[in-house]
mmCIF file of C-alpha atoms in Angstrom:
data_model
loop_
_atom_site.group_PDB
_atom_site.id
_atom_site.type_symbol
_atom_site.label_atom_id
_atom_site.label_comp_id
_atom_site.label_asym_id
_atom_site.label_seq_id
_atom_site.Cartn_x
_atom_site.Cartn_y
_atom_site.Cartn_z
ATOM 1 C CA MET P 1 0.054 -0.159 0.112
ATOM 2 C CA ASN P 2 1.542 3.341 -1.204
ATOM 3 C CA LEU P 3 0.131 7.117 -0.600
ATOM 4 C CA ARG P 4 -1.063 7.074 -4.578
ATOM 5 C CA ARG P 5 -3.150 3.634 -4.362
ATOM 6 C CA LEU P 6 -4.506 4.965 -1.042
ATOM 7 C CA SER P 7 -5.783 8.507 -2.217
ATOM 8 C CA GLU P 8 -7.856 6.388 -5.305
ATOM 9 C CA LEU P 9 -9.502 4.232 -2.603
ATOM 10 C CA LEU P 10 -10.426 7.179 -0.858
ATOM 11 C CA GLY P 11 -11.348 9.523 -4.015
ATOM 12 C CA LEU P 12 -8.871 12.200 -2.579
ATOM 13 C CA SER P 13 -5.856 13.188 -3.664
ATOM 14 C CA GLN P 14 -2.900 12.736 -2.972
ATOM 15 C CA THR P 15 -2.177 16.380 -1.127
ATOM 16 C CA THR P 16 -4.995 15.820 1.010
ATOM 17 C CA VAL P 17 -4.294 12.350 2.140
ATOM 18 C CA SER P 18 -0.637 13.794 3.199
ATOM 19 C CA ARG P 19 -2.310 16.768 4.924
ATOM 20 C CA ALA P 20 -4.589 14.711 6.628
ATOM 21 C CA LEU P 21 -1.865 11.831 8.085
ATOM 22 C CA ASN P 22 0.522 14.994 8.906
ATOM 23 C CA GLY P 23 -1.891 16.906 11.047
ATOM 24 C CA PHE P 24 -2.394 20.089 9.132
ATOM 25 C CA PRO P 25 -5.389 22.359 9.794
ATOM 26 C CA GLU P 26 -6.862 23.043 6.784
ATOM 27 C CA VAL P 27 -7.979 19.122 6.426
ATOM 28 C CA ASN P 28 -11.361 18.886 7.879
ATOM 29 C CA GLU P 29 -11.795 16.612 10.817
ATOM 30 C CA VAL P 30 -14.377 14.294 9.210
ATOM 31 C CA THR P 31 -11.504 14.006 6.367
ATOM 32 C CA ARG P 32 -8.590 13.198 8.813
ATOM 33 C CA ALA P 33 -10.528 10.743 10.400
ATOM 34 C CA ARG P 34 -11.484 9.065 7.744
ATOM 35 C CA VAL P 35 -8.431 9.144 5.873
ATOM 36 C CA ILE P 36 -6.721 7.802 9.091
ATOM 37 C CA ALA P 37 -9.009 4.968 9.402
ATOM 38 C CA ALA P 38 -8.310 3.609 5.824
ATOM 39 C CA ALA P 39 -4.454 4.071 6.656
ATOM 40 C CA GLN P 40 -4.961 1.753 10.033
ATOM 41 C CA ARG P 41 -7.018 -0.419 7.955
ATOM 42 C CA LEU P 42 -5.000 -0.681 5.334
ATOM 43 C CA ASN P 43 -1.881 -1.042 6.986
ATOM 44 C CA TYR P 44 -0.539 1.952 5.044
ATOM 45 C CA ARG P 45 2.706 3.747 6.642
ATOM 46 C CA PRO P 46 4.132 6.791 4.950
ATOM 47 C CA SER P 47 7.665 7.209 3.862
ATOM 48 C CA ALA P 48 10.103 8.837 5.906
ATOM 49 C CA SER P 49 10.699 11.122 2.548
ATOM 50 C CA ALA P 50 7.395 11.715 1.748
ATOM 51 C CA ALA P 51 6.434 12.848 5.243
ATOM 52 C CA SER P 52 9.477 14.952 5.100
ATOM 53 C CA LEU P 53 8.231 16.871 2.051
ATOM 54 C CA ALA P 54 4.859 17.087 3.620
ATOM 55 C CA THR P 55 5.789 18.722 6.830
ATOM 56 C CA GLY P 56 8.933 20.223 6.405
ATOM 57 C CA LYS P 57 10.662 18.091 9.026
ATOM 58 C CA ALA P 58 13.933 15.273 8.663
ATOM 59 C CA CYS P 59 11.978 12.494 10.134
ATOM 60 C CA ALA P 60 15.079 11.047 11.467
ATOM 61 C CA ILE P 61 16.259 10.956 15.084
ATOM 62 C CA GLY P 62 19.862 10.713 15.515
ATOM 63 C CA HIS P 63 22.035 8.760 17.806
ATOM 64 C CA VAL P 64 25.957 8.936 17.331
ATOM 65 C CA VAL P 65 28.746 6.294 18.229
ATOM 66 C CA PRO P 66 32.158 7.365 19.632
ATOM 67 C CA LEU P 67 34.934 5.257 18.581
ATOM 68 C CA THR P 68 37.277 4.554 21.925
ATOM 69 C CA GLU P 69 38.940 2.083 23.412
ATOM 70 C CA HIS P 70 35.305 1.674 25.113
ATOM 71 C CA MET P 71 32.812 0.324 22.536
ATOM 72 C CA MET P 72 29.386 1.652 22.720
ATOM 73 C CA ILE P 73 27.918 -0.731 20.100
ATOM 74 C CA ASN P 74 27.095 -3.736 21.858
ATOM 75 C CA PRO P 75 24.097 -5.925 22.822
ATOM 76 C CA HIS P 76 23.273 -3.094 25.163
ATOM 77 C CA PHE P 77 23.077 -0.258 22.977
ATOM 78 C CA SER P 78 21.737 -2.944 20.408
ATOM 79 C CA ASP P 79 18.565 -3.477 22.552
ATOM 80 C CA PHE P 80 18.027 0.168 22.979
ATOM 81 C CA LEU P 81 18.349 0.758 19.477
ATOM 82 C CA ALA P 82 15.496 -1.859 19.027
ATOM 83 C CA GLY P 83 13.185 -0.482 21.077
ATOM 84 C CA ALA P 84 13.361 3.036 20.173
ATOM 85 C CA GLY P 85 13.354 1.789 16.094
ATOM 86 C CA GLU P 86 10.212 0.617 17.155
ATOM 87 C CA ILE P 87 8.503 3.750 18.134
ATOM 88 C CA TYR P 88 10.530 5.548 15.444
ATOM 89 C CA ALA P 89 8.740 2.951 12.868
ATOM 90 C CA GLN P 90 5.411 3.239 14.230
ATOM 91 C CA PHE P 91 5.340 6.800 13.966
ATOM 92 C CA GLY P 92 7.609 7.230 10.246
ATOM 93 C CA TYR P 93 10.343 8.150 11.751
ATOM 94 C CA GLU P 94 14.148 6.564 10.734
ATOM 95 C CA MET P 95 16.912 6.305 12.637
ATOM 96 C CA LEU P 96 20.367 7.492 11.591
ATOM 97 C CA LEU P 97 23.313 6.449 13.237
ATOM 98 C CA ARG P 98 26.519 7.730 13.098
ATOM 99 C CA VAL P 99 29.962 5.872 13.805
ATOM 100 C CA VAL P 100 32.922 8.319 14.366
ATOM 101 C CA ALA P 101 36.200 8.928 15.920
ATOM 102 C CA GLN P 102 35.442 10.917 19.083
ATOM 103 C CA VAL P 103 37.167 13.863 18.497
ATOM 104 C CA ASP P 104 34.763 14.236 15.738
ATOM 105 C CA GLU P 105 31.580 14.127 17.566
ATOM 106 C CA ALA P 106 30.939 17.425 18.063
ATOM 107 C CA ASP P 107 31.248 18.088 14.844
ATOM 108 C CA VAL P 108 28.747 15.835 13.822
ATOM 109 C CA TYR P 109 26.185 17.073 16.215
ATOM 110 C CA ARG P 110 27.187 20.659 14.513
ATOM 111 C CA ASP P 111 26.394 18.800 10.733
ATOM 112 C CA PHE P 112 23.429 17.613 12.190
ATOM 113 C CA ALA P 113 21.845 20.673 13.424
ATOM 114 C CA SER P 114 23.388 23.022 10.093
ATOM 115 C CA ARG P 115 22.008 20.594 7.364
ATOM 116 C CA GLY P 116 18.775 19.603 9.119
ATOM 117 C CA ARG P 117 19.690 15.908 8.820
ATOM 118 C CA VAL P 118 17.968 15.270 12.076
ATOM 119 C CA ASP P 119 14.752 16.497 13.848
ATOM 120 C CA GLY P 120 16.457 15.484 17.178
ATOM 121 C CA VAL P 121 19.221 13.251 18.789
ATOM 122 C CA VAL P 122 19.172 10.640 21.963
ATOM 123 C CA LEU P 123 22.739 11.353 23.681
ATOM 124 C CA HIS P 124 24.394 8.060 24.678
ATOM 125 C CA GLY P 125 26.487 6.825 27.780
ATOM 126 C CA PRO P 126 26.362 10.125 29.812
ATOM 127 C CA LEU P 127 29.486 11.592 31.191
ATOM 128 C CA THR P 128 29.798 13.348 34.910
ATOM 129 C CA ASN P 129 29.613 16.905 33.616
ATOM 130 C CA ASP P 130 29.206 15.790 29.812
ATOM 131 C CA PRO P 131 30.527 18.965 27.199
ATOM 132 C CA ARG P 132 27.896 17.171 24.880
ATOM 133 C CA LEU P 133 25.145 18.736 27.058
ATOM 134 C CA PRO P 134 26.235 22.759 26.652
ATOM 135 C CA LEU P 135 27.092 21.737 22.914
ATOM 136 C CA LEU P 136 23.404 20.655 21.894
ATOM 137 C CA LYS P 137 21.486 23.174 23.886
ATOM 138 C CA SER P 138 23.895 25.712 21.977
ATOM 139 C CA LEU P 139 22.896 23.873 18.640
ATOM 140 C CA GLY P 140 18.984 24.395 19.691
ATOM 141 C CA LEU P 141 18.756 20.502 18.784
ATOM 142 C CA PRO P 142 15.937 18.629 20.690
ATOM 143 C CA PHE P 143 17.480 15.998 22.600
ATOM 144 C CA VAL P 144 16.861 13.150 25.044
ATOM 145 C CA VAL P 145 19.484 11.637 27.000
ATOM 146 C CA HIS P 146 19.794 7.971 27.817
ATOM 147 C CA GLY P 147 21.041 8.398 31.868
ATOM 148 C CA ARG P 148 21.704 11.731 33.273
ATOM 149 C CA CYS P 149 25.155 13.890 33.342
ATOM 150 C CA ASP P 150 24.901 15.539 36.520
ATOM 151 C CA GLU P 151 22.921 15.524 40.382
ATOM 152 C CA GLU P 152 20.376 18.036 39.490
ATOM 153 C CA ALA P 153 19.451 16.860 35.647
ATOM 154 C CA LYS P 154 16.785 19.592 35.996
ATOM 155 C CA ASP P 155 17.168 21.646 32.614
ATOM 156 C CA TYR P 156 17.139 18.789 30.101
ATOM 157 C CA SER P 157 14.881 15.418 29.075
ATOM 158 C CA TRP P 158 16.198 12.121 30.293
ATOM 159 C CA ILE P 159 15.623 8.762 31.564
ATOM 160 C CA ASP P 160 17.468 6.465 33.610
ATOM 161 C CA VAL P 161 17.289 3.900 36.109
ATOM 162 C CA ASN P 162 18.279 4.459 39.869
ATOM 163 C CA ASN P 163 21.595 3.273 39.633
ATOM 164 C CA ARG P 164 22.713 4.111 43.174
ATOM 165 C CA ARG P 165 19.415 3.185 44.895
ATOM 166 C CA ALA P 166 19.486 -0.271 42.649
ATOM 167 C CA PHE P 167 23.139 -1.210 43.910
ATOM 168 C CA TYR P 168 22.485 0.241 47.298
ATOM 169 C CA ARG P 169 19.814 -2.381 47.508
ATOM 170 C CA ALA P 170 21.799 -5.264 46.045
ATOM 171 C CA THR P 171 24.915 -4.756 48.324
ATOM 172 C CA GLY P 172 22.478 -4.704 51.413
ATOM 173 C CA PHE P 173 20.794 -7.829 50.520
ATOM 174 C CA LEU P 174 23.990 -9.830 50.130
ATOM 175 C CA ALA P 175 24.822 -7.900 53.950
ATOM 176 C CA ASP P 176 21.595 -9.931 55.224
ATOM 177 C CA LEU P 177 22.912 -12.828 53.441
ATOM 178 C CA GLY P 178 25.598 -12.683 55.998
ATOM 179 C CA HIS P 179 28.385 -11.583 53.376
ATOM 180 C CA ARG P 180 30.746 -9.167 54.410
ATOM 181 C CA ARG P 181 33.917 -9.225 52.187
ATOM 182 C CA ILE P 182 31.369 -8.325 48.912
ATOM 183 C CA ALA P 183 33.552 -7.633 45.496
ATOM 184 C CA LEU P 184 32.247 -4.655 43.222
ATOM 185 C CA ILE P 185 32.968 -5.528 39.306
ATOM 186 C CA ASN P 186 31.676 -2.084 37.869
ATOM 187 C CA GLY P 187 31.401 -0.374 34.657
ATOM 188 C CA LEU P 188 33.643 2.029 33.590
ATOM 189 C CA GLU P 189 33.176 4.742 36.193
ATOM 190 C CA THR P 190 33.997 7.816 34.007
ATOM 191 C CA MET P 191 30.118 7.118 32.722
ATOM 192 C CA ASN P 192 27.758 8.374 35.066
ATOM 193 C CA PHE P 193 25.680 5.405 35.693
ATOM 194 C CA ALA P 194 28.741 3.430 37.033
ATOM 195 C CA ASP P 195 29.945 6.323 39.265
ATOM 196 C CA ARG P 196 26.302 6.112 40.849
ATOM 197 C CA ARG P 197 26.355 1.989 41.174
ATOM 198 C CA ARG P 198 29.831 2.409 43.048
ATOM 199 C CA GLN P 199 28.052 5.273 45.426
ATOM 200 C CA GLY P 200 25.344 2.963 46.352
ATOM 201 C CA TYR P 201 27.971 0.141 47.263
ATOM 202 C CA GLU P 202 29.755 2.393 49.462
ATOM 203 C CA ALA P 203 27.338 3.216 51.102
ATOM 204 C CA VAL P 204 26.095 0.132 52.293
ATOM 205 C CA VAL P 205 29.751 -0.954 53.058
ATOM 206 C CA ALA P 206 30.150 2.392 55.340
ATOM 207 C CA GLU P 207 26.746 1.838 56.707
ATOM 208 C CA ARG P 208 27.009 -2.034 57.500
ATOM 209 C CA GLY P 209 30.950 -1.843 58.632
ATOM 210 C CA LEU P 210 31.618 -4.158 55.680
ATOM 211 C CA GLU P 211 35.276 -4.912 54.378
ATOM 212 C CA ALA P 212 35.873 -1.991 52.549
ATOM 213 C CA ASP P 213 39.017 -3.142 50.547
ATOM 214 C CA PRO P 214 40.037 -1.331 47.551
ATOM 215 C CA ALA P 215 41.514 -4.840 46.099
ATOM 216 C CA LEU P 216 37.669 -5.665 45.784
ATOM 217 C CA VAL P 217 36.598 -2.783 43.410
ATOM 218 C CA PHE P 218 37.125 -3.085 39.843
ATOM 219 C CA SER P 219 36.314 -0.809 36.931
ATOM 220 C CA GLU P 220 36.670 -1.793 33.048
ATOM 221 C CA ASP P 221 33.798 -2.228 29.809
ATOM 222 C CA MET P 222 31.741 -4.684 30.643
ATOM 223 C CA VAL P 223 31.897 -7.593 28.729
ATOM 224 C CA GLU P 224 32.046 -11.347 29.507
ATOM 225 C CA PRO P 225 36.530 -11.147 29.555
ATOM 226 C CA TYR P 226 36.687 -8.593 32.106
ATOM 227 C CA GLY P 227 34.352 -10.443 34.311
ATOM 228 C CA TYR P 228 36.571 -13.363 34.221
ATOM 229 C CA ARG P 229 39.926 -11.604 34.569
ATOM 230 C CA ALA P 230 38.826 -9.773 37.548
ATOM 231 C CA ALA P 231 37.307 -13.105 39.113
ATOM 232 C CA VAL P 232 40.336 -14.786 38.659
ATOM 233 C CA GLU P 233 42.217 -12.103 40.400
ATOM 234 C CA LEU P 234 39.347 -11.755 43.149
ATOM 235 C CA LEU P 235 39.463 -16.155 43.704
ATOM 236 C CA SER P 236 43.081 -16.671 43.309
ATOM 237 C CA GLY P 237 44.175 -14.036 46.399
ATOM 238 C CA PRO P 238 44.724 -14.512 49.660
ATOM 239 C CA GLN P 239 41.294 -13.617 50.862
ATOM 240 C CA PRO P 240 38.665 -14.017 48.572
ATOM 241 C CA PRO P 241 35.307 -12.264 48.865
ATOM 242 C CA THR P 242 31.966 -14.769 49.605
ATOM 243 C CA ALA P 243 29.975 -12.334 47.183
ATOM 244 C CA ILE P 244 30.566 -10.483 43.602
ATOM 245 C CA LEU P 245 28.221 -7.688 42.373
ATOM 246 C CA VAL P 246 28.463 -7.507 39.040
ATOM 247 C CA SER P 247 27.474 -4.459 36.726
ATOM 248 C CA SER P 248 25.845 -6.263 33.935
ATOM 249 C CA VAL P 249 24.648 -9.670 32.934
ATOM 250 C CA LEU P 250 27.831 -9.997 30.253
ATOM 251 C CA PRO P 251 30.724 -9.986 32.901
ATOM 252 C CA ALA P 252 28.687 -11.738 35.143
ATOM 253 C CA MET P 253 29.015 -14.981 32.827
ATOM 254 C CA GLY P 254 32.962 -14.318 32.978
ATOM 255 C CA VAL P 255 32.420 -14.465 36.450
ATOM 256 C CA VAL P 256 30.848 -17.811 36.942
ATOM 257 C CA ARG P 257 32.919 -19.493 34.137
ATOM 258 C CA ALA P 258 35.905 -18.299 36.397
ATOM 259 C CA MET P 259 34.051 -19.842 39.418
ATOM 260 C CA ALA P 260 33.729 -23.162 37.441
ATOM 261 C CA GLU P 261 37.561 -23.631 37.123
ATOM 262 C CA HIS P 262 37.919 -22.722 40.652
ATOM 263 C CA GLY P 263 35.468 -25.596 40.993
ATOM 264 C CA LEU P 264 33.223 -23.295 43.168
ATOM 265 C CA ARG P 265 29.095 -23.097 42.493
ATOM 266 C CA PRO P 266 27.097 -19.790 42.591
ATOM 267 C CA GLY P 267 24.998 -19.687 45.368
ATOM 268 C CA ARG P 268 26.986 -22.233 47.221
ATOM 269 C CA ASP P 269 30.498 -20.892 47.793
ATOM 270 C CA VAL P 270 30.204 -17.835 46.322
ATOM 271 C CA SER P 271 27.324 -15.575 45.664
ATOM 272 C CA VAL P 272 26.819 -13.695 42.722
ATOM 273 C CA ILE P 273 24.194 -10.558 41.780
ATOM 274 C CA ALA P 274 24.116 -8.638 38.172
ATOM 275 C CA PHE P 275 22.722 -6.067 36.807
ATOM 276 C CA ASP P 276 19.945 -7.358 34.429
ATOM 277 C CA ASP P 277 18.971 -4.941 31.263
ATOM 278 C CA SER P 278 16.843 -8.264 30.032
ATOM 279 C CA LEU P 279 18.999 -8.616 26.882
ATOM 280 C CA SER P 280 17.036 -10.109 23.876
ATOM 281 C CA PHE P 281 19.462 -13.028 23.196
ATOM 282 C CA LEU P 282 20.165 -13.861 26.789
ATOM 283 C CA GLN P 283 16.574 -14.779 27.580
ATOM 284 C CA ALA P 284 17.211 -17.908 30.075
ATOM 285 C CA SER P 285 15.433 -21.044 28.901
ATOM 286 C CA GLY P 286 12.144 -21.216 30.526
ATOM 287 C CA GLU P 287 12.382 -17.879 31.762
ATOM 288 C CA GLY P 288 8.745 -16.350 32.925
ATOM 289 C CA LYS P 289 6.737 -19.800 33.272
ATOM 290 C CA THR P 290 5.237 -20.444 36.466
ATOM 291 C CA GLY P 291 7.608 -21.881 38.848
ATOM 292 C CA GLU P 292 10.877 -21.387 37.213
ATOM 293 C CA VAL P 293 13.837 -19.420 39.193
ATOM 294 C CA PRO P 294 15.784 -17.544 37.220
ATOM 295 C CA PHE P 295 19.578 -18.515 37.290
ATOM 296 C CA PHE P 296 21.176 -14.890 38.377
ATOM 297 C CA THR P 297 19.904 -13.066 41.138
ATOM 298 C CA ALA P 298 19.561 -9.841 39.385
ATOM 299 C CA MET P 299 18.587 -5.909 39.832
ATOM 300 C CA ARG P 300 16.192 -6.118 36.871
ATOM 301 C CA SER P 301 15.513 -3.275 34.449
ATOM 302 C CA SER P 302 14.870 -3.381 30.778
ATOM 303 C CA ILE P 303 16.866 -1.711 28.217
ATOM 304 C CA ARG P 304 14.703 -1.997 25.513
ATOM 305 C CA GLN P 305 11.936 -0.786 27.053
ATOM 306 C CA ALA P 306 14.150 2.232 27.981
ATOM 307 C CA GLY P 307 14.937 2.843 24.469
ATOM 308 C CA ARG P 308 11.102 2.699 23.605
ATOM 309 C CA ARG P 309 10.254 5.318 25.897
ATOM 310 C CA ALA P 310 13.322 7.787 25.195
ATOM 311 C CA ALA P 311 11.935 7.549 21.869
ATOM 312 C CA GLU P 312 8.315 8.587 22.969
ATOM 313 C CA MET P 313 9.786 11.372 25.062
ATOM 314 C CA LEU P 314 12.134 12.487 22.148
ATOM 315 C CA LEU P 315 9.113 12.639 20.000
ATOM 316 C CA GLU P 316 7.015 14.549 22.708
ATOM 317 C CA GLN P 317 9.279 17.132 22.587
ATOM 318 C CA ILE P 318 9.632 17.523 18.613
ATOM 319 C CA GLY P 319 6.305 17.605 18.814
ATOM 320 C CA ALA P 320 6.076 20.371 21.568
ATOM 321 C CA PRO P 321 9.479 21.832 21.676
ATOM 322 C CA ASP P 322 8.488 24.806 24.402
ATOM 323 C CA GLY P 323 7.273 22.006 26.398
ATOM 324 C CA ALA P 324 9.020 21.854 29.891
ATOM 325 C CA PRO P 325 11.844 19.042 30.349
ATOM 326 C CA ARG P 326 11.095 15.430 30.933
ATOM 327 C CA ARG P 327 12.605 13.354 33.340
ATOM 328 C CA GLU P 328 12.041 9.535 34.348
ATOM 329 C CA LEU P 329 13.463 7.722 37.146
ATOM 330 C CA TRP P 330 13.013 3.710 37.077
ATOM 331 C CA GLU P 331 13.505 1.644 39.722
ATOM 332 C CA ALA P 332 15.126 -1.432 39.129
ATOM 333 C CA GLU P 333 13.517 -5.030 40.227
ATOM 334 C CA LEU P 334 15.329 -7.290 42.584
ATOM 335 C CA VAL P 335 14.866 -10.709 40.916
ATOM 336 C CA ILE P 336 16.082 -13.341 43.576
ATOM 337 C CA GLY P 337 17.393 -16.333 41.296
ATOM 338 C CA GLN P 338 19.813 -18.993 42.129
ATOM 339 C CA THR P 339 23.016 -17.444 42.152
ATOM 340 C CA THR P 340 22.683 -15.927 45.863
ATOM 341 C CA GLY P 341 22.733 -17.822 49.213
ATOM 342 C CA PRO P 342 23.933 -17.193 52.958
ATOM 343 C CA CYS P 343 27.390 -16.800 53.456
ATOM 344 C CA PRO P 344 29.414 -20.210 54.044
ATOM 345 C CA ALA P 345 29.632 -20.695 57.805
ATOM 346 C CA ASP P 346 33.343 -21.345 57.581
ATOM 347 C CA ARG P 347 33.709 -17.526 56.358
ATOM 348 C CA ARG P 348 31.615 -15.896 58.346
ATOM 349 C CA THR P 349 33.421 -12.949 60.233
ATOM 350 C CA PRO P 350 32.123 -11.236 63.647
ATOM 351 C CA VAL P 351 29.468 -8.353 63.246
ATOM 352 C CA PRO P 352 29.849 -5.132 64.712
ATOM 353 C CA ALA P 353 27.670 -4.458 67.522
ATOM 354 C CA ASP P 354 27.075 -1.368 66.616
ATOM 355 C CA GLU P 355 26.797 -1.702 62.695
ATOM 356 C CA GLY P 356 24.440 0.628 61.175
ATOM 357 C CA ARG P 357 21.594 -0.314 59.133
ATOM 358 C CA GLY P 358 20.795 2.653 57.652
#
């Protein structure tokens, strides 16, 4: 079904049909309703190029991936794009993905704005006090941040998970199970989300009087080999942890691999909690079935759903550019799986009498 065929079936000009679908005020409401109903019934979707001509908009959303030692092209990023792409397609928008050297990233945003290549952008991988924020504001380019760049975060639109609280809850859960030597295998802490996760972990360590050992904390790109290397170092040391908190299910898989090589079983010998983005390619067998217990105990929040919502927020901003910034902070769900259990009796250490629970 294309615009010409839809117009013929309705007995209307292509111009009238296009204007009805794109909200032009000169089309009366009866005609508009008739056109929209027919388009839905016949599964008609306007092409982005046709919509661009009709509305004067690019009908495209930009996503920029800087090439650095930290590669944003990973399963987390892919699932986010898949969710966002579903919303773009629903509203007749295309996705413009640019992969560039990090030093050229600012020039891409300037090109987007000066040439009208996109109607807005999603900012990925925000840093604390990220310099891209003032640049996008100065360009007048609508944007939504996946995450936050600062503590206040009041003058721009963003969607984020409450990372500090998620890791506060996860660390507290392990402490309640009797674990006192808890390791953190974190993401890159130049990234705002990882910095917040460490804050949550450290708050519980301080409040509960847990062992605060710098040798228990790691920070690197969240891939499986990193989790393996960190776990090997932890488990081979003179004082291995009884629990490990991992910033993604990908390095958590590496942790489990290292444990297997050391003859250790998750949940019995060492407890493991991962942050789980519900990645599409890692859906566990039987996941979601009644009575099935997931493998990893996890703080869970769907990154695909975050992609959908970020896209909706950006399109709302494009449609109402004078509206106030939108901010959404999601809470992660604690899902109990098979990888956590009480601290082994032979590894327990005395709890200080004045321990705070916070």
